[in-house]
Coordinates of C-alpha atoms and ligand atoms in Angstrom, one line a residue:
Chain A
M12 CA -36.9 -0.6 10.8
A13 CA -38.0 0.8 14.1
A14 CA -34.9 -0.9 15.6
Y15 CA -32.5 1.2 13.4
K16 CA -35.0 4.5 14.2
A17 CA -34.5 4.0 18.0
R18 CA -30.4 3.5 17.3
L19 CA -30.5 6.7 15.6
E20 CA -32.2 8.5 18.5
Q21 CA -29.6 6.7 21.0
F22 CA -26.8 8.5 18.9
K23 CA -28.9 11.5 18.7
D24 CA -29.1 11.3 22.6
A25 CA -25.6 10.6 23.3
L26 CA -24.5 13.3 21.2
S27 CA -26.3 16.0 22.4
K28 CA -25.3 16.3 26.1
S29 CA -23.0 19.2 26.9
E30 CA -20.6 17.0 28.5
L31 CA -20.4 13.8 26.6
D32 CA -20.2 10.5 27.7
I33 CA -17.2 8.8 26.5
K34 CA -18.4 5.3 27.5
K35 CA -21.4 5.6 26.1
I36 CA -20.4 6.5 22.7
R37 CA -17.9 3.6 22.5
E38 CA -20.5 1.5 23.4
L39 CA -22.9 2.7 20.8
S40 CA -20.2 2.9 18.1
F41 CA -19.1 -0.4 18.8
Q42 CA -22.1 -1.6 17.3
G43 CA -21.6 0.4 14.1
C44 CA -22.4 4.3 13.4
P45 CA -24.9 5.4 11.2
F46 CA -24.0 7.6 8.2
E47 CA -26.9 9.6 8.8
S48 CA -26.9 12.9 10.1
G49 CA -23.1 12.6 9.5
Y50 CA -22.9 10.7 12.9
R51 CA -20.3 8.3 11.7
S52 CA -18.2 11.5 11.0
I53 CA -19.0 12.9 14.7
C54 CA -18.2 9.9 16.5
W55 CA -14.9 8.7 14.6
K56 CA -13.5 12.5 15.7
I57 CA -14.4 12.0 19.4
L58 CA -13.1 8.6 19.6
L59 CA -9.9 9.7 17.9
E60 CA -9.8 12.5 20.1
H61 CA -10.0 15.2 17.3
L62 CA -13.3 16.9 19.4
P63 CA -13.1 17.4 23.0
L64 CA -15.8 15.9 25.3
K65 CA -17.2 19.0 26.4
R66 CA -19.5 20.2 23.3
D67 CA -19.5 24.1 24.1
E68 CA -15.7 24.0 23.3
W69 CA -16.3 22.5 19.5
P70 CA -16.3 25.8 17.6
K71 CA -13.3 27.2 19.1
H72 CA -11.3 24.0 19.4
L73 CA -12.2 23.2 15.3
Q74 CA -11.4 26.9 14.5
R75 CA -8.3 26.4 16.1
Q76 CA -7.2 23.3 14.7
R77 CA -8.0 24.4 11.2
A78 CA -6.2 27.5 11.2
T79 CA -3.5 25.4 12.5
Y80 CA -3.5 23.1 9.7
K81 CA -3.9 25.8 7.2
Q82 CA -0.5 27.0 8.9
F83 CA 1.2 23.7 7.9
I84 CA 0.1 24.3 4.2
N85 CA 1.4 27.5 4.2
E86 CA 4.8 26.9 5.8
L87 CA 5.5 23.6 4.1
I88 CA 4.3 23.6 0.7
I89 CA 3.7 27.3 -0.3
I90 CA 6.8 29.3 1.2
P91 CA 9.2 26.6 0.1
G92 CA 7.6 26.9 -3.3
E93 CA 8.1 30.4 -3.4
K94 CA 11.4 30.5 -2.5
A95 CA 12.3 27.7 -4.8
Y96 CA 10.9 30.3 -7.2
L97 CA 13.0 32.7 -6.3
G98 CA 16.3 30.8 -5.9
A99 CA 15.9 29.7 -9.4
L100 CA 15.4 33.4 -10.3
A101 CA 18.3 34.6 -8.4
D102 CA 20.4 31.8 -10.2
G103 CA 19.3 32.7 -13.8
K104 CA 18.1 29.7 -13.9
L105 CA 14.2 30.6 -14.9
E106 CA 14.1 30.5 -18.2
D107 CA 14.5 26.9 -18.3
H108 CA 12.9 25.9 -15.0
P109 CA 10.7 23.5 -15.6
L110 CA 12.8 21.4 -18.4
N111 CA 16.2 22.2 -16.6
P112 CA 18.1 19.9 -17.8
N113 CA 20.7 20.5 -15.2
P114 CA 20.3 17.9 -12.2
D115 CA 21.9 21.1 -9.7
S116 CA 19.2 23.6 -10.7
Q117 CA 17.8 25.2 -7.5
W118 CA 14.5 24.2 -7.5
S119 CA 15.7 20.6 -7.2
V120 CA 18.1 21.4 -4.7
Q121 CA 15.6 23.0 -2.4
F122 CA 13.2 20.1 -2.7
K123 CA 15.5 17.1 -1.2
D124 CA 12.2 15.3 0.0
N125 CA 11.0 15.0 -3.9
D126 CA 11.6 11.2 -3.7
M127 CA 9.2 10.9 -1.0
L128 CA 6.7 13.0 -3.1
M129 CA 7.1 11.2 -5.9
Q130 CA 6.2 7.9 -4.0
I131 CA 3.1 9.5 -2.1
D132 CA 2.1 10.2 -5.5
K133 CA 2.3 6.9 -7.1
D134 CA 0.3 5.7 -4.1
C135 CA -2.2 8.1 -4.1
R136 CA -2.9 8.5 -7.8
R137 CA -3.7 4.1 -7.1
L138 CA -6.2 5.1 -4.0
C139 CA -9.2 2.6 -4.2
P140 CA -9.1 2.1 -8.0
D141 CA -12.7 0.6 -7.8
L142 CA -14.1 3.4 -6.2
S143 CA -14.5 6.9 -8.9
F144 CA -14.5 8.9 -5.7
F145 CA -10.8 9.6 -5.3
Q146 CA -10.4 10.5 -9.2
S147 CA -13.5 13.0 -8.8
A148 CA -13.1 16.7 -8.0
T149 CA -13.4 17.9 -4.5
K150 CA -15.9 20.8 -4.2
F151 CA -13.2 22.4 -1.5
P152 CA -10.0 22.6 -2.9
C153 CA -7.4 24.0 -1.3
N154 CA -7.5 28.2 -2.2
E155 CA -4.4 28.7 -1.5
I156 CA -3.1 26.2 -3.8
I157 CA -5.3 26.8 -6.6
H158 CA -5.0 30.4 -6.3
A159 CA -1.2 30.5 -5.5
K160 CA 0.4 33.3 -7.8
S161 CA 2.2 31.3 -10.7
N162 CA 5.8 31.7 -8.7
V163 CA 4.7 29.0 -6.2
E164 CA 5.8 25.3 -6.8
T165 CA 2.7 23.6 -5.8
L166 CA 2.9 19.9 -5.4
R167 CA 1.3 19.1 -8.3
K168 CA 4.0 21.4 -10.3
R169 CA 6.9 19.6 -8.5
V170 CA 5.3 16.4 -9.4
E171 CA 5.0 17.5 -13.0
H172 CA 8.5 19.2 -13.2
T173 CA 10.1 15.8 -11.3
V174 CA 8.9 13.7 -13.9
L175 CA 9.7 15.9 -16.7
K176 CA 13.2 16.8 -15.7
S177 CA 14.2 13.2 -15.0
E178 CA 13.2 12.3 -18.5
T179 CA 15.2 15.3 -19.8
V180 CA 18.2 13.9 -18.0
G181 CA 18.0 10.5 -19.5
R182 CA 17.7 12.0 -22.9
N183 CA 20.9 14.0 -22.3
R184 CA 22.5 11.0 -21.3
L185 CA 21.4 9.1 -24.3
G186 CA 23.1 11.7 -26.2
I187 CA 19.5 12.9 -27.8
T188 CA 18.3 16.2 -26.4
N189 CA 15.0 16.4 -28.0
M190 CA 13.2 19.6 -26.2
Q191 CA 10.5 19.8 -28.1
S192 CA 9.4 16.5 -27.2
T193 CA 9.8 16.7 -23.4
R194 CA 7.9 20.2 -23.6
R195 CA 4.6 17.7 -24.5
R196 CA 2.6 16.7 -21.5
T197 CA 3.2 13.5 -20.2
S198 CA 1.2 10.9 -20.8
D199 CA -2.7 9.7 -19.8
E200 CA -0.8 8.2 -16.9
Y201 CA -0.3 11.5 -15.2
A202 CA -3.7 13.2 -16.6
L203 CA -5.2 15.6 -14.0
L204 CA -7.8 17.6 -13.5
P205 CA -7.6 21.6 -15.4
D206 CA -6.5 24.1 -12.9
G207 CA -8.6 25.6 -10.4
Q208 CA -9.4 22.2 -9.7
E209 CA -8.3 19.2 -7.2
A210 CA -9.1 15.9 -7.0
H211 CA -9.6 14.2 -3.8
W212 CA -6.9 11.8 -4.5
E213 CA -4.8 15.1 -4.4
V214 CA -6.2 16.1 -1.0
V215 CA -5.0 12.9 0.2
E216 CA -1.6 13.4 -1.1
R217 CA -1.3 16.8 0.8
I218 CA -2.2 15.6 4.0
L219 CA 0.4 12.7 3.4
F220 CA 3.0 15.2 2.5
I221 CA 2.4 17.3 5.4
Y222 CA 2.4 14.5 7.7
A223 CA 5.3 13.4 6.6
K224 CA 7.0 16.5 6.8
L225 CA 6.2 16.8 10.3
N226 CA 7.2 13.5 11.3
P227 CA 10.5 13.0 9.9
G228 CA 11.4 10.0 11.9
L229 CA 8.5 8.1 10.2
N230 CA 8.4 9.6 7.0
Y231 CA 6.0 8.4 4.3
V232 CA 5.5 4.8 4.3
Q233 CA 3.3 2.9 2.0
G234 CA 0.3 1.9 3.3
M235 CA -0.4 5.3 5.1
N236 CA -2.4 5.8 2.1
E237 CA -5.1 3.0 3.0
I238 CA -5.2 4.2 6.2
L239 CA -6.0 8.1 5.6
G240 CA -8.4 6.9 3.0
P241 CA -11.1 5.6 4.6
I242 CA -10.7 8.5 7.1
Y243 CA -10.7 11.4 4.6
Y244 CA -13.7 9.6 2.3
T245 CA -15.8 9.4 5.6
F246 CA -15.7 13.2 6.3
A247 CA -15.5 14.2 2.6
S248 CA -18.7 12.6 1.5
D249 CA -20.5 13.0 5.3
P250 CA -23.9 14.9 4.6
D251 CA -22.9 17.7 6.9
P252 CA -21.7 20.8 4.8
E253 CA -19.1 22.0 7.3
C254 CA -17.6 18.4 7.4
K255 CA -17.3 18.1 4.5
E256 CA -15.4 21.4 3.7
Y257 CA -13.1 20.6 6.7
A258 CA -12.4 17.2 5.4
E259 CA -8.9 18.0 4.8
A260 CA -8.1 19.6 8.0
D261 CA -10.1 17.3 10.3
S262 CA -8.6 14.3 8.5
F263 CA -5.4 15.2 9.0
F264 CA -5.8 15.3 12.7
C265 CA -7.7 12.4 13.0
F266 CA -5.0 10.6 11.0
T267 CA -2.5 11.7 13.3
N268 CA -4.0 10.9 16.2
L269 CA -4.5 7.3 14.9
M270 CA -0.9 7.0 13.9
A271 CA 0.2 7.7 16.9
E272 CA -1.1 4.6 18.3
I273 CA -0.7 2.4 15.0
R274 CA 2.7 4.2 13.9
D275 CA 5.2 1.3 15.5
H276 CA 3.5 -1.0 12.9
F277 CA 5.3 0.8 10.1
I278 CA 8.4 1.7 11.8
K279 CA 11.0 -1.4 10.4
T280 CA 13.2 -1.2 13.3
L281 CA 10.4 -2.4 15.5
D282 CA 9.6 -5.4 13.7
D283 CA 11.3 -7.6 16.0
S284 CA 10.9 -5.6 19.1
D285 CA 7.6 -6.3 21.8
C286 CA 5.3 -3.2 20.0
G287 CA 6.1 -3.7 16.2
I288 CA 4.2 -5.6 13.7
G289 CA 6.2 -8.7 14.3
Y290 CA 4.9 -9.0 18.2
S291 CA 1.2 -8.2 16.8
M292 CA 1.5 -11.2 14.6
T293 CA 3.0 -13.6 17.5
R294 CA 0.0 -12.3 19.5
L295 CA -2.6 -13.3 16.7
M296 CA -1.1 -16.7 16.5
E297 CA -0.8 -17.2 19.8
E298 CA -4.7 -16.1 20.4
I299 CA -5.5 -18.8 17.5
H300 CA -3.3 -21.2 19.1
I301 CA -5.2 -20.8 22.4
R302 CA -8.8 -20.5 20.8
D303 CA -8.2 -23.3 17.9
P304 CA -5.6 -25.8 18.9
C305 CA -6.5 -27.6 15.4
L306 CA -6.1 -25.0 13.3
S307 CA -2.8 -23.3 14.8
H308 CA -1.2 -26.9 14.5
R309 CA -2.4 -27.0 11.0
M310 CA -1.0 -23.8 10.1
T311 CA 2.2 -24.2 11.8
E312 CA 2.7 -27.6 9.9
Q313 CA 1.8 -26.1 6.6
D314 CA 4.1 -23.2 7.3
L315 CA 1.3 -20.7 6.8
K316 CA 3.1 -18.0 8.5
P317 CA 1.3 -14.6 9.5
Q318 CA 4.0 -12.5 7.5
Y319 CA 2.3 -14.0 4.3
F320 CA -1.2 -12.6 5.6
A321 CA -1.9 -11.1 8.8
F322 CA 1.2 -8.2 7.8
R323 CA -0.9 -6.6 5.9
W324 CA -4.2 -7.3 7.7
I325 CA -2.6 -5.5 10.6
T326 CA -0.9 -3.0 9.2
L327 CA -3.7 -1.7 7.3
M328 CA -6.3 -2.4 9.8
L329 CA -7.7 -4.7 7.5
S330 CA -8.9 -2.0 4.9
Q331 CA -7.6 -3.9 1.7
E332 CA -9.3 -7.3 3.0
F333 CA -12.8 -5.6 2.5
P334 CA -14.8 -3.2 0.3
L335 CA -14.9 0.3 1.7
P336 CA -18.6 0.0 3.5
D337 CA -17.1 -2.9 5.0
V338 CA -13.8 -1.6 5.9
L339 CA -16.0 1.8 7.8
R340 CA -17.9 -0.7 9.8
I341 CA -15.1 -2.6 10.9
W342 CA -13.4 0.4 12.2
D343 CA -16.5 2.0 14.0
S344 CA -15.9 -1.4 16.4
L345 CA -11.8 -0.8 16.2
F346 CA -11.9 2.8 16.9
A347 CA -14.3 2.3 19.8
D348 CA -12.6 -0.4 21.4
K349 CA -10.9 1.1 24.2
N350 CA -8.1 -1.5 24.6
R351 CA -6.7 -0.2 21.2
F352 CA -6.1 -1.9 19.2
D353 CA -6.7 -5.3 20.8
F354 CA -10.0 -5.8 19.0
L355 CA -8.2 -5.7 16.0
I356 CA -6.3 -9.1 16.8
T357 CA -9.7 -10.2 17.8
V358 CA -11.4 -9.8 14.2
C359 CA -8.6 -11.2 12.5
C360 CA -8.3 -14.2 14.8
S361 CA -12.2 -14.4 14.2
M362 CA -11.5 -14.3 10.3
L363 CA -9.3 -17.2 10.4
I364 CA -11.4 -19.2 12.5
L365 CA -14.6 -18.7 10.5
L366 CA -12.4 -20.2 7.8
R367 CA -10.9 -23.0 9.5
N368 CA -12.9 -25.9 8.0
E369 CA -11.3 -24.8 4.6
I370 CA -7.9 -24.1 5.8
L371 CA -7.8 -27.3 7.5
S372 CA -8.5 -29.2 4.1
N373 CA -6.9 -27.0 1.7
D374 CA -3.1 -27.3 0.0
F375 CA -1.0 -24.5 0.5
P376 CA -1.5 -22.6 -2.4
S377 CA -5.0 -22.7 -2.1
N378 CA -4.6 -21.1 1.6
M379 CA -2.8 -18.7 0.6
K380 CA -5.0 -17.7 -1.7
L381 CA -7.7 -17.7 0.6
L382 CA -6.1 -15.8 3.3
Q383 CA -4.5 -13.2 1.0
N384 CA -8.0 -12.9 -1.0
F385 CA -10.9 -13.1 2.0
P386 CA -13.9 -14.1 1.0
Y387 CA -16.3 -11.2 2.2
T388 CA -19.1 -12.2 -0.3
T389 CA -20.0 -15.6 1.8
V390 CA -18.0 -15.1 5.0
E391 CA -19.6 -11.3 5.5
V392 CA -18.2 -8.6 7.7
I393 CA -21.2 -9.0 9.9
K394 CA -20.6 -12.3 10.7
V395 CA -16.8 -11.8 11.4
I396 CA -17.8 -8.8 14.0
S397 CA -20.2 -11.0 15.7
K398 CA -18.0 -14.2 15.8
A399 CA -15.1 -11.6 17.2
V400 CA -17.6 -10.0 19.8
E401 CA -18.5 -13.3 20.6
M402 CA -15.1 -14.4 21.3
L403 CA -14.5 -11.5 23.3
H404 CA -16.8 -12.9 26.2
R405 CA -14.9 -16.2 25.8
Chain B
M253 CA -6.7 -33.6 -3.8
A254 CA -4.7 -36.4 -3.3
K255 CA -3.5 -37.0 -7.1
K256 CA -0.7 -34.7 -7.7
T257 CA -1.6 -32.3 -10.5
Y258 CA 2.3 -31.7 -11.1
D259 CA 6.1 -32.7 -11.4
L260 CA 8.0 -30.3 -9.6
L261 CA 7.4 -26.8 -7.9
F262 CA 9.4 -23.9 -8.4
K263 CA 9.4 -21.5 -5.9
L264 CA 10.1 -17.6 -7.4
L265 CA 10.5 -14.2 -5.9
L266 CA 10.0 -10.9 -7.9
I267 CA 12.1 -8.2 -6.2
G268 CA 12.9 -4.3 -7.4
D269 CA 11.9 -0.6 -6.4
S270 CA 8.1 0.2 -5.7
G271 CA 6.5 0.8 -9.3
V272 CA 8.6 -1.0 -11.6
G273 CA 5.8 -3.1 -12.6
K274 CA 6.1 -6.3 -10.5
T275 CA 2.6 -7.0 -10.0
C276 CA 1.7 -5.8 -13.4
L277 CA 4.5 -8.5 -14.8
L278 CA 3.1 -11.1 -12.3
F279 CA -0.4 -10.2 -13.5
R280 CA 0.2 -10.7 -17.1
F281 CA 1.9 -14.2 -16.8
S282 CA -0.6 -15.5 -14.5
D283 CA -4.2 -13.9 -16.0
D284 CA -2.4 -13.0 -19.0
A285 CA -4.2 -9.3 -18.8
F286 CA -2.9 -5.9 -17.5
N287 CA -4.5 -3.5 -15.1
T288 CA -3.4 0.1 -14.5
T289 CA -5.0 0.3 -11.2
F290 CA -2.7 -2.2 -8.6
I291 CA -2.6 -0.9 -5.3
S292 CA 0.8 -0.8 -4.0
T293 CA 1.7 -4.4 -2.6
I294 CA 2.0 -4.1 1.4
G295 CA 4.3 -6.8 2.3
I296 CA 3.8 -10.0 0.2
D297 CA 1.8 -11.1 -2.6
F298 CA 1.5 -14.6 -3.8
K299 CA 0.5 -16.4 -7.3
I300 CA 0.4 -19.8 -8.8
K301 CA 0.8 -20.9 -12.4
T302 CA 1.2 -24.4 -13.6
V303 CA 3.4 -24.4 -17.0
E304 CA 5.1 -27.4 -19.4
L305 CA 8.6 -27.6 -19.7
G306 CA 10.8 -30.1 -20.9
G307 CA 7.5 -32.6 -20.7
K308 CA 7.1 -32.1 -17.1
K309 CA 4.6 -30.1 -15.4
I310 CA 5.7 -27.5 -13.6
K311 CA 4.0 -25.5 -10.8
L312 CA 5.3 -21.9 -10.1
Q313 CA 4.9 -20.5 -7.2
I314 CA 5.2 -16.9 -7.0
W315 CA 6.0 -14.2 -4.7
D316 CA 5.6 -10.5 -5.4
T317 CA 7.3 -8.5 -2.5
A318 CA 6.6 -4.8 -1.8
G319 CA 9.4 -2.4 -3.2
Q320 CA 9.5 0.3 -0.3
E321 CA 12.6 -0.1 2.0
R322 CA 10.2 -0.4 4.7
F323 CA 9.3 -3.5 4.2
H324 CA 12.8 -5.2 3.6
T325 CA 12.6 -7.0 6.7
I326 CA 9.5 -8.8 6.1
T327 CA 10.6 -9.5 2.3
T328 CA 14.4 -10.8 2.9
S329 CA 12.7 -13.7 5.0
Y330 CA 11.8 -14.9 1.6
Y331 CA 14.9 -15.2 -0.5
R332 CA 16.0 -18.0 1.1
G333 CA 13.3 -20.4 0.0
A334 CA 13.4 -18.8 -3.3
M335 CA 14.8 -21.0 -6.3
G336 CA 14.6 -18.3 -8.8
I337 CA 14.5 -14.4 -8.3
M338 CA 13.3 -11.9 -11.0
L339 CA 15.3 -8.6 -10.6
V340 CA 12.9 -5.8 -12.0
Y341 CA 13.7 -2.4 -13.3
D342 CA 11.8 0.1 -14.9
I343 CA 13.4 1.5 -18.0
T344 CA 11.8 5.1 -17.4
N345 CA 13.1 5.4 -14.1
G346 CA 17.0 5.6 -13.6
K347 CA 16.7 5.7 -10.3
S348 CA 15.4 1.9 -10.3
F349 CA 18.2 0.8 -12.5
E350 CA 20.7 2.5 -10.2
N351 CA 19.2 0.0 -7.2
I352 CA 19.4 -2.8 -9.1
S353 CA 23.3 -3.5 -7.6
K354 CA 21.5 -2.9 -4.6
W355 CA 18.9 -5.7 -4.9
L356 CA 22.0 -7.7 -6.0
R357 CA 23.7 -7.3 -2.6
N358 CA 20.2 -8.0 -0.9
I359 CA 20.2 -11.4 -2.9
D360 CA 24.1 -12.2 -1.8
E361 CA 23.4 -11.6 1.6
H362 CA 20.0 -13.5 2.0
A363 CA 19.6 -16.1 -0.9
N364 CA 20.6 -19.4 -1.2
E365 CA 24.3 -19.3 -3.3
D366 CA 22.8 -21.1 -6.3
V367 CA 19.4 -19.3 -6.8
E368 CA 18.7 -18.7 -10.4
K369 CA 18.3 -14.8 -11.3
M370 CA 17.0 -12.8 -14.1
I371 CA 17.4 -9.2 -14.7
L372 CA 14.0 -7.7 -16.2
G373 CA 13.9 -4.1 -17.5
N374 CA 10.1 -3.4 -18.0
K375 CA 8.0 -0.8 -19.6
C376 CA 9.8 -1.1 -22.3
D377 CA 6.7 0.2 -24.2
M378 CA 7.2 3.8 -23.3
E379 CA 10.3 4.1 -25.7
D380 CA 9.5 8.0 -25.9
K381 CA 10.4 8.1 -21.7
R382 CA 13.2 5.6 -21.8
Q383 CA 16.0 6.7 -19.2
V384 CA 17.8 3.4 -19.3
P385 CA 19.6 2.6 -22.6
K386 CA 19.2 -1.1 -23.2
D387 CA 22.9 -1.8 -23.3
R388 CA 23.3 -0.7 -19.8
G389 CA 21.0 -3.2 -18.8
T390 CA 23.1 -5.7 -21.1
S391 CA 26.1 -4.8 -19.5
I392 CA 25.3 -5.0 -15.7
A393 CA 23.4 -8.4 -16.5
Q394 CA 26.7 -9.7 -18.3
E395 CA 29.0 -8.1 -15.4
H396 CA 27.2 -10.4 -12.9
G397 CA 26.5 -13.1 -15.6
I398 CA 22.8 -12.8 -15.3
P399 CA 20.1 -13.3 -18.1
F400 CA 18.4 -10.4 -18.8
L401 CA 15.3 -9.1 -20.8
E402 CA 13.3 -5.8 -21.5
T403 CA 9.9 -6.6 -21.0
S404 CA 6.7 -4.9 -21.0
A405 CA 3.7 -6.2 -18.7
K406 CA 1.2 -3.7 -20.8
A407 CA 2.2 -4.6 -24.4
N408 CA 2.9 -8.3 -23.2
I409 CA 6.4 -8.3 -24.4
N410 CA 8.7 -11.0 -23.0
V411 CA 6.7 -11.6 -19.9
D412 CA 6.2 -15.5 -20.6
K413 CA 9.6 -15.8 -21.8
G414 CA 11.3 -14.3 -19.1
F415 CA 9.5 -16.5 -16.4
M416 CA 9.8 -19.6 -18.7
E417 CA 13.3 -18.7 -19.2
L418 CA 13.9 -18.7 -15.3
A419 CA 12.2 -21.9 -14.8
Q420 CA 13.9 -23.5 -17.4
A421 CA 17.5 -22.7 -15.6
I422 CA 16.3 -24.0 -12.6
L423 CA 14.9 -27.1 -14.3
N424 CA 18.4 -27.6 -16.0
K425 CA 20.1 -27.9 -12.3
T426 CA 17.2 -30.0 -10.7
P427 CA 19.0 -33.2 -9.6
G428 CA 16.8 -36.3 -10.9
R429 CA 14.6 -34.6 -13.1
D430 CA 13.7 -37.6 -14.8
T431 CA 12.1 -39.2 -11.8
E432 CA 10.5 -37.7 -8.8
P433 CA 12.3 -34.5 -7.5
K434 CA 14.9 -34.7 -4.9
G435 CA 16.5 -31.6 -3.2
V436 CA 13.3 -29.8 -4.8
D437 CA 11.3 -28.0 -1.9
I438 CA 7.7 -29.5 -2.5
H439 CA 5.3 -28.9 0.0
K440 CA 4.7 -31.7 2.6
Q441 CA 1.1 -31.5 3.4
E442 CA -0.2 -31.3 0.0
T443 CA -2.7 -34.1 1.0
G444 CA -3.5 -34.8 4.7
K445 CA -7.3 -33.7 4.1
G446 CA -8.9 -32.1 7.4
K447 CA -6.2 -34.4 9.4
C448 CA -6.8 -33.4 13.2
C449 CA -4.4 -33.3 16.0
Ligands
LIG624 N1 3.5 1.4 -19.7 C1 3.6 0.6 -18.8 N2 3.2 0.8 -17.7 C2 3.7 0.0 -16.9 C3 3.9 -1.3 -16.9 N3 4.3 -2.4 -15.9 C4 3.5 -1.5 -14.9 N4 3.2 -0.3 -15.6 C5 2.7 0.6 -14.6 O1 3.7 1.1 -13.3 C6 2.7 1.4 -12.2 C7 3.2 0.5 -11.2 O2 3.2 -1.0 -11.5 P1 2.9 -2.2 -10.1 O3 2.8 -3.4 -10.8 O4 1.9 -2.1 -9.1 O5 4.3 -1.7 -9.5 P2 5.3 -2.5 -8.3 O6 6.6 -2.8 -9.0 O7 4.3 -3.9 -8.4 O8 5.0 -1.9 -7.1 P3 4.9 -2.0 -5.5 O9 4.0 -3.1 -5.0 O10 4.7 -0.8 -5.0 O11 6.6 -2.5 -5.0 C8 1.1 1.3 -12.7 O12 0.7 2.2 -12.4 C9 1.3 0.1 -14.1 O13 0.1 0.6 -14.6 C10 4.4 -1.6 -18.1 O14 5.3 -2.6 -19.1 N5 4.0 -0.4 -19.3
LIG625 MG1 3.7 -4.7 -6.3

C-alpha cells in the first residue's frame, strides 16, 4: 500500500513539471499507469504524442485539436448529410426518402461509402460484448449530431436507411412489395437508444468513420475497432470530467497517432514486405528460435504457424487475448516502449515461452486451442510482463 | 496421448463475407449453442469436433476464417490443406450472395482441385428479411454441381446436416476408408510427448 502511494507520488511529481521529462514518464509508465487521478489517460496522451511536453501549451493545444475534430464531424458527416437530403428533395424523391425502393435514389448515390459504414457498424455493435460499457449511453454525446436538424442524414439514420432500403430492394426482386412491413422498425438486433442519446459504441463508430474518410488509402479494416476501443474506454471512464467530456476527440487523435505506427499491419499489400504483419510474425518466430530452440523446433515440426495465432496477437496488440484491464496494463508498457513496438514482440515471445511445457507435450489441436485462447487465469498478465522484462535484459 | 481416439481426420474450412454467420454456425455445430455477441474474426479461428460416420470416428478440424477482403492473403493460404470447404452467404444480404461467385473463384485458384464444397444460405430464420430467394441459391449450386442447404445457426436448422453431409462427401472418396487412412493428412506428431531436440 505504502509502495503504491509512493508510486502515485512519483507520477504526480513527474507530471507536474512544467517541462516534462519524457524519459521519466516512459520509465514510470512502463511499470504500469495508475488509473487514480487520471494518470493513465494523461500518460497515454503524452506517450502517443497527443499532448506536448511543455505543460503550459496543453490548454491551447487541446482546444485547437478538439476544434479541429469538430470540424471533421461537420465536414464529413453533417454537411454531406444535409446535401444528401437536399439532393433527394431536388429530385422529388423525398416522399419516399427513407424507403425509396429505387436504388439510384440521390442519398444512396451521395454515399458511396455505405458499405464501409455498414462494416464499421457491424463491428462496433459487437465491441467488447462482455462489458456493458459500450452499450450504455454516453454523458457527452455529440451535440451537433443529436441536435442536428431533421434534414441531416446522420450516421445512425444512414445505417437504418441502408438496412431498410436493401430490404425493400430484396422484396422487389421477389415481386412482393409490402411497404407496410418494411416501414416497421427493424428487429432487436438493431435496437438503439432513444433519440437524443448515444451509446459509447456509436461514438467509437463515428471516430472510425472519420478516420477512414481521412485515410482513404487505408480505409476501415476490421480490428481497428479493437485498437480504438481500449483507448476510448480509458478516456471516457477517466475520473477527470474534462477528460471524459473530450474522450471522443482525444481518442481520435491518439488513435490516429498510434495507427501511424502500426498501420502497416493492417495493409494487405504489405503482408510480405519487411514492414508488414508477415515480417513481424517472422521476427517473433526468430526470437523464439534464439531463446528456446527446443520450443521453436517443436512448433515447426507440428506446423504451428504464427499465422494461426500471432497474426491476431500482433495486429490487435493482444487486445483480444486478455480481459480489458489486463490489456490496459500491457498497453502501458507498449506505449512506453521507445522502440515501438519491439516490446510487443517480446511480450508475445514471453507468452509462448511461459506455455512451453504444454506446447511441447500437446498434440496439434490442443496447442491450437491453447494459443487461440490464452490461459490468462493461470498465466497472469503480471507473469507475462515480468517474463518479458526479464527477457529484455538477456 | 499415444492412444488415437479417432480413425480419420478431415480438415474443413469456412469462408464467406463478413457477418454472414460463419463463426455462429461453427459454434452451433461444436457447442450446440447460439451467441449473438461474437466479435468479428480476425485472421483465422479453429475448432475440433469428433463425429461418427459410417462406423468410423472422424475428427473434424474446422478452420473459421475472417470475411473481410484485407485478410485474404492470410486466409487463402489455408485453402490448400482443406478437404472440404463450406461457402456461406446470408439470405438477408443480397451482396453476400452475389459474392459467392467471387468466393468460388478463390477456391478454384487456391484450393485442391478435388476439394469437396457445400453452399450454405444462413439466417433462414429471418424469413421477413429475406433478400435472396431460395431458388437462386439452388440454381447457383446446381450450376456448379455443389450441394446446397439453407441454414440457421440461431434456430438450429440444418447446421449438423450441413457439416455431416460435407464430411460424408469427403469420406465417400477417401481411399482405403475401411482400413488405416492413406492420403489423408493425419497430423504427424500426434504423440511424441515432450520429445526434445
Ligand atoms: N438471425 C440470425 N442471425 C445470425 C445467424 N447466424 C449469425 N447471426 C448473426 O449474424 C452476425 C454475424 O455472425 P458471425 O458468426 O460473427 O459472422 P462471421 O461470418 O463469422 O463474420 P466475420 O467473422 O466478420 O467474417 C451476428 O450478430 C450473429 O448474431 C442466424 O442463423 N440467424
Ligand atoms: Mg467470424
